[in-house]
Amino acid sequence: MKFTHLLAATCVLAASGPAFAADLAVRKAVPPVAVAPAPYSWTGFYVGLNAGYAWSNNSTSYNYLLAGGPGDVPEFLASSGFPTGFDNTSGGFIGGGQVGYNYQIGSVVVGLEADIQYVNQKSESGYAIALSDADGFSTTAVGTESQLKWFGTVRARLGYAMDRALIYATGGLAYGSVETASGILGSGVDYTDGPLYVVYGGSSSKTKVGWTIGGGLEYAFTNNLTVRGEYLYYDLGKTSYNIVGGSNIDGNEFLGATGTYKLTGNIVRAGVNWKF
C-alpha cells in the first residue's frame, strides 16, 4: 500500500516538472524598458556654407550741369536727347559662408549670425539717338554700368523650434562693394560753327552700408548637421558721383552731370551648417 502511494507521488512530480521549469523561465525574463530620446537643442555655435541666386533693382539718375543754370536743363534735354536716367534689373550667382550662435529658451530660439559672400552680378544700360535739323546733325550716347562684387550681413535671428525644425525671421545690417560708372558721348556737325563734341565720364567704387530683412526654415538631420533655405531683401542706399569732361557745344555750355545710383535687391539661397 505504501509502495503504491510512493509510486503515485513520484509520477505526479515527474509530470509537473517541465511545466514548473517553464514557469520559472517565464518569470525570469525582464521586458526591455523604452527610453524616450532627448529633445533636440539648437543652442550652440555653428559655421557653414551657402549658395544661391541674387537679383537687384538698379536705378541711375542724372542731374545735368549747364553754364546757363537749371532753367536751361529742360530745353537742353529736349534738344539733345540726353536721358534723365535708367532703371533695370540684374541677377547672378551668390555664394559664401556664415558663422553664428543660437540660444534656445523653451521653443524660442534667439541668435546672431554674420556672413560674407562673392556676388556675380552686373548691370548695363545704354541709350543712343541721332538728331538732325537745319543747323546740323549730332549723335548722342549715354551709358552706365554697375556691379555688386561682394556682399555681407550681420543679423539677429528669432525663431520657433519644433524639435528638429526651426522657422525664423532675421534682419540687421547689410554691406557690400558697389561699383558704378557712366559715360556721356556726343558728336556732330554744326553747319555754321563746325564739329561738335561732348566727352564726359565718371565712376564710383565704395563699400556701402544698408539694411536687410528676411526669413527661413532650418532642419537638423543629425545633432551636428543642419540644412536651411533662406530669403533676404536688402537695401544698400544711394551712391553719387561726378561726371566730368569737355565739350565745345555753345561755348562750353555743358559742364557735366552728377550721377546717382540706387541699389536694392533680393537673395534666395540654401545653406548647410555644422553645430558644435
Short mmCIF file of C-alpha atoms in Angstrom, two decimals:
data_model
loop_
_atom_site.label_atom_id
_atom_site.label_comp_id
_atom_site.label_asym_id
_atom_site.label_seq_id
_atom_site.Cartn_x
_atom_site.Cartn_y
_atom_site.Cartn_z
CA MET A 1 0.00 0.00 0.00
CA LYS A 2 2.76 2.40 0.95
CA PHE A 3 4.66 1.43 -2.18
CA THR A 4 1.61 2.33 -4.31
CA HIS A 5 1.30 5.78 -2.71
CA LEU A 6 5.01 6.48 -3.21
CA LEU A 7 4.83 5.45 -6.86
CA ALA A 8 1.83 7.75 -7.48
CA ALA A 9 3.57 10.73 -5.89
CA THR A 10 6.66 10.12 -8.00
CA CYS A 11 4.59 10.11 -11.20
CA VAL A 12 2.87 13.38 -10.27
CA LEU A 13 6.19 15.14 -9.65
CA ALA A 14 7.65 13.85 -12.88
CA ALA A 15 4.68 15.09 -14.90
CA SER A 16 4.66 18.55 -13.35
CA GLY A 17 8.45 19.12 -13.57
CA PRO A 18 8.62 20.57 -17.14
CA ALA A 19 5.69 22.90 -16.56
CA PHE A 20 7.26 24.16 -13.36
CA ALA A 21 10.59 24.74 -15.10
CA ALA A 22 8.85 26.62 -17.92
CA ASP A 23 7.05 28.76 -15.40
CA LEU A 24 10.33 29.65 -13.73
CA ALA A 25 11.88 30.59 -17.11
CA VAL A 26 8.99 32.93 -17.92
CA ARG A 27 9.26 34.66 -14.61
CA LYS A 28 12.99 35.34 -15.11
CA ALA A 29 12.52 37.25 -18.45
CA VAL A 30 12.68 41.08 -17.96
CA PRO A 31 10.92 43.17 -20.66
CA PRO A 32 13.06 45.97 -22.26
CA VAL A 33 12.47 49.48 -20.96
CA ALA A 34 11.82 52.07 -23.71
CA VAL A 35 13.88 55.25 -23.25
CA ALA A 36 12.44 58.40 -24.83
CA PRO A 37 15.02 60.32 -26.95
CA ALA A 38 16.19 63.64 -25.55
CA PRO A 39 14.67 66.69 -27.32
CA TYR A 40 16.96 68.40 -29.83
CA SER A 41 18.67 71.59 -28.65
CA TRP A 42 19.51 74.46 -31.02
CA THR A 43 21.83 76.08 -28.50
CA GLY A 44 25.43 76.38 -29.67
CA PHE A 45 27.91 77.86 -32.13
CA TYR A 46 27.87 76.91 -35.81
CA VAL A 47 29.71 77.55 -39.09
CA GLY A 48 28.54 76.81 -42.61
CA LEU A 49 28.40 77.47 -46.34
CA ASN A 50 25.67 78.93 -48.55
CA ALA A 51 24.92 79.38 -52.26
CA GLY A 52 22.02 80.77 -54.26
CA TYR A 53 20.78 83.47 -56.61
CA ALA A 54 20.66 87.26 -56.13
CA TRP A 55 18.74 89.73 -58.27
CA SER A 56 18.73 93.52 -57.92
CA ASN A 57 16.69 96.56 -58.89
CA ASN A 58 19.13 99.16 -60.19
CA SER A 59 18.42 102.81 -60.95
CA THR A 60 20.75 105.57 -62.17
CA SER A 61 19.61 109.19 -62.49
CA TYR A 62 21.47 112.15 -63.99
CA ASN A 63 21.48 115.76 -62.88
CA TYR A 64 22.96 117.74 -65.79
CA LEU A 65 25.02 120.86 -65.11
CA LEU A 66 24.85 123.74 -67.61
CA ALA A 67 26.59 127.08 -67.70
CA GLY A 68 23.20 128.76 -68.13
CA GLY A 69 21.85 127.20 -64.93
CA PRO A 70 18.96 124.85 -64.08
CA GLY A 71 16.46 126.80 -66.18
CA ASP A 72 18.18 125.66 -69.35
CA VAL A 73 18.07 121.94 -68.49
CA PRO A 74 14.59 121.08 -69.91
CA GLU A 75 15.41 122.79 -73.22
CA PHE A 76 18.80 121.10 -73.29
CA LEU A 77 17.30 117.63 -72.72
CA ALA A 78 14.64 118.19 -75.38
CA SER A 79 17.16 119.33 -77.97
CA SER A 80 19.97 116.86 -77.19
CA GLY A 81 18.03 113.68 -76.42
CA PHE A 82 20.09 113.03 -73.26
CA PRO A 83 18.16 110.65 -70.90
CA THR A 84 17.36 111.55 -67.30
CA GLY A 85 18.32 108.06 -66.09
CA PHE A 86 17.97 104.28 -66.36
CA ASP A 87 16.10 101.57 -64.46
CA ASN A 88 16.82 97.88 -64.86
CA THR A 89 17.27 94.57 -63.07
CA SER A 90 20.23 92.21 -62.92
CA GLY A 91 20.91 88.82 -61.37
CA GLY A 92 23.62 86.28 -60.75
CA PHE A 93 25.22 83.67 -58.51
CA ILE A 94 25.91 84.36 -54.83
CA GLY A 95 27.88 82.09 -52.50
CA GLY A 96 29.93 82.23 -49.32
CA GLY A 97 29.98 81.30 -45.66
CA GLN A 98 28.40 82.14 -42.31
CA VAL A 99 29.12 81.84 -38.59
CA GLY A 100 26.67 82.27 -35.73
CA TYR A 101 25.32 81.33 -32.32
CA ASN A 102 21.87 80.20 -31.19
CA TYR A 103 20.35 80.05 -27.72
CA GLN A 104 17.13 78.13 -27.08
CA ILE A 105 14.61 79.07 -24.37
CA GLY A 106 11.75 76.59 -24.45
CA SER A 107 10.55 76.61 -28.06
CA VAL A 108 12.00 80.09 -28.76
CA VAL A 109 15.42 80.36 -30.41
CA VAL A 110 17.37 83.63 -30.50
CA GLY A 111 20.66 84.07 -32.29
CA LEU A 112 23.20 86.24 -34.08
CA GLU A 113 24.76 85.49 -37.47
CA ALA A 114 27.35 87.09 -39.75
CA ASP A 115 28.00 86.10 -43.36
CA ILE A 116 30.11 87.18 -46.31
CA GLN A 117 29.85 86.10 -49.96
CA TYR A 118 31.02 86.62 -53.51
CA VAL A 119 28.44 88.02 -55.95
CA ASN A 120 28.50 87.65 -59.74
CA GLN A 121 26.07 90.41 -60.63
CA LYS A 122 26.46 93.19 -63.21
CA SER A 123 24.00 95.54 -64.95
CA GLU A 124 24.46 97.63 -68.08
CA SER A 125 22.18 100.26 -69.60
CA GLY A 126 22.61 102.46 -72.64
CA TYR A 127 20.83 104.99 -74.80
CA ALA A 128 21.74 106.43 -78.18
CA ILE A 129 19.97 108.83 -80.52
CA ALA A 130 20.74 110.66 -83.75
CA LEU A 131 19.29 114.15 -84.34
CA SER A 132 19.39 116.49 -87.32
CA ASP A 133 17.89 119.86 -88.19
CA ALA A 134 18.55 122.84 -90.44
CA ASP A 135 21.64 123.79 -88.39
CA GLY A 136 23.39 120.40 -88.48
CA PHE A 137 23.30 116.91 -87.06
CA SER A 138 24.52 115.11 -83.94
CA THR A 139 24.65 111.67 -82.28
CA THR A 140 24.36 111.22 -78.53
CA ALA A 141 25.17 108.13 -76.42
CA VAL A 142 24.79 107.74 -72.66
CA GLY A 143 25.61 104.52 -70.84
CA THR A 144 26.02 103.20 -67.32
CA GLU A 145 27.50 100.04 -65.83
CA SER A 146 27.13 98.85 -62.24
CA GLN A 147 28.31 95.83 -60.28
CA LEU A 148 27.85 94.35 -56.80
CA LYS A 149 31.15 92.49 -56.22
CA TRP A 150 30.71 91.10 -52.71
CA PHE A 151 28.04 91.26 -50.02
CA GLY A 152 27.73 90.58 -46.30
CA THR A 153 25.34 90.88 -43.36
CA VAL A 154 25.30 90.93 -39.57
CA ARG A 155 21.81 89.84 -38.48
CA ALA A 156 19.75 88.90 -35.44
CA ARG A 157 17.59 85.77 -35.69
CA LEU A 158 14.35 84.95 -33.86
CA GLY A 159 12.77 81.56 -34.39
CA TYR A 160 10.31 78.95 -33.19
CA ALA A 161 11.61 75.39 -32.78
CA MET A 162 9.51 72.30 -33.41
CA ASP A 163 12.09 69.78 -32.17
CA ARG A 164 14.49 69.48 -35.16
CA ALA A 165 12.68 72.02 -37.37
CA LEU A 166 13.21 75.76 -36.92
CA ILE A 167 11.28 78.55 -38.63
CA TYR A 168 12.82 82.00 -38.16
CA ALA A 169 12.79 85.68 -39.07
CA THR A 170 16.02 87.64 -39.45
CA GLY A 171 17.18 91.21 -40.02
CA GLY A 172 20.02 93.65 -39.46
CA LEU A 173 22.99 95.28 -41.15
CA ALA A 174 23.90 94.76 -44.81
CA TYR A 175 27.05 95.93 -46.58
CA GLY A 176 28.69 95.41 -49.95
CA SER A 177 31.14 96.63 -52.57
CA VAL A 178 29.29 98.69 -55.20
CA GLU A 179 30.99 99.88 -58.40
CA THR A 180 29.27 102.10 -60.94
CA ALA A 181 30.35 104.22 -63.92
CA SER A 182 28.72 106.40 -66.58
CA GLY A 183 29.80 107.85 -69.89
CA ILE A 184 28.26 110.67 -71.94
CA LEU A 185 29.44 110.96 -75.53
CA GLY A 186 28.27 113.24 -78.29
CA SER A 187 29.47 114.25 -81.74
CA GLY A 188 28.12 116.10 -84.72
CA VAL A 189 28.46 118.99 -87.09
CA ASP A 190 27.01 122.48 -86.92
CA TYR A 191 26.81 123.82 -90.47
CA THR A 192 27.86 127.26 -89.25
CA ASP A 193 30.37 126.56 -86.43
CA GLY A 194 31.81 123.20 -87.48
CA PRO A 195 32.42 119.98 -85.49
CA LEU A 196 30.75 119.39 -82.12
CA TYR A 197 31.80 117.06 -79.32
CA VAL A 198 30.85 116.03 -75.78
CA VAL A 199 33.11 113.59 -73.89
CA TYR A 200 32.29 113.12 -70.20
CA GLY A 201 32.71 110.25 -67.75
CA GLY A 202 32.64 109.41 -64.07
CA SER A 203 32.72 106.44 -61.71
CA SER A 204 32.45 105.38 -58.08
CA SER A 205 33.72 102.37 -56.10
CA LYS A 206 32.51 102.25 -52.49
CA THR A 207 31.64 99.89 -49.67
CA LYS A 208 28.02 100.74 -48.99
CA VAL A 209 26.14 100.04 -45.76
CA GLY A 210 22.38 99.46 -45.58
CA TRP A 211 19.87 97.04 -44.09
CA THR A 212 18.33 93.63 -44.74
CA ILE A 213 15.32 91.61 -43.60
CA GLY A 214 14.07 88.11 -44.36
CA GLY A 215 13.36 84.65 -43.02
CA GLY A 216 13.95 80.95 -43.47
CA LEU A 217 13.44 77.34 -42.46
CA GLU A 218 16.19 75.13 -40.98
CA TYR A 219 16.21 71.42 -40.16
CA ALA A 220 18.67 69.33 -38.11
CA PHE A 221 19.37 65.97 -39.78
CA THR A 222 21.81 64.99 -37.02
CA ASN A 223 22.84 66.53 -33.72
CA ASN A 224 25.51 68.49 -35.58
CA LEU A 225 24.41 68.84 -39.23
CA THR A 226 21.63 71.25 -40.24
CA VAL A 227 20.38 72.49 -43.64
CA ARG A 228 18.36 75.61 -44.44
CA GLY A 229 16.57 77.62 -47.08
CA GLU A 230 16.55 81.43 -46.72
CA TYR A 231 15.26 84.61 -48.37
CA LEU A 232 16.65 88.13 -47.81
CA TYR A 233 15.68 91.58 -49.10
CA TYR A 234 18.41 94.23 -48.93
CA ASP A 235 18.80 97.98 -49.50
CA LEU A 236 22.28 99.48 -49.90
CA GLY A 237 21.07 103.06 -50.42
CA LYS A 238 22.36 105.61 -52.95
CA THR A 239 25.79 106.43 -54.39
CA SER A 240 26.51 109.82 -56.03
CA TYR A 241 29.47 110.67 -58.28
CA ASN A 242 30.56 113.42 -60.65
CA ILE A 243 30.59 113.00 -64.44
CA VAL A 244 33.14 115.43 -65.88
CA GLY A 245 34.95 116.06 -69.17
CA GLY A 246 34.95 118.55 -72.01
CA SER A 247 32.62 119.99 -74.66
CA ASN A 248 32.58 122.73 -77.28
CA ILE A 249 28.80 123.00 -77.57
CA ASP A 250 27.53 126.59 -77.37
CA GLY A 251 30.69 127.93 -75.82
CA ASN A 252 31.13 125.03 -73.37
CA GLU A 253 27.57 125.37 -72.05
CA PHE A 254 27.54 121.71 -70.98
CA LEU A 255 29.54 121.44 -67.73
CA GLY A 256 28.84 117.78 -66.87
CA ALA A 257 26.46 115.89 -64.65
CA THR A 258 26.00 114.21 -61.30
CA GLY A 259 25.09 110.52 -61.39
CA THR A 260 23.11 108.90 -58.57
CA TYR A 261 22.93 105.11 -58.32
CA LYS A 262 20.45 103.26 -56.06
CA LEU A 263 20.69 99.54 -55.31
CA THR A 264 18.08 97.24 -53.73
CA GLY A 265 17.76 93.52 -54.22
CA ASN A 266 16.71 90.02 -53.24
CA ILE A 267 18.55 86.82 -52.31
CA VAL A 268 17.32 83.22 -52.31
CA ARG A 269 19.87 80.71 -51.04
CA ALA A 270 20.39 77.31 -49.44
CA GLY A 271 22.90 76.60 -46.70
CA VAL A 272 24.44 73.86 -44.57
CA ASN A 273 25.75 74.33 -41.01
CA TRP A 274 27.87 72.32 -38.59
CA LYS A 275 26.83 72.91 -34.96
CA PHE A 276 29.34 72.48 -32.17
#
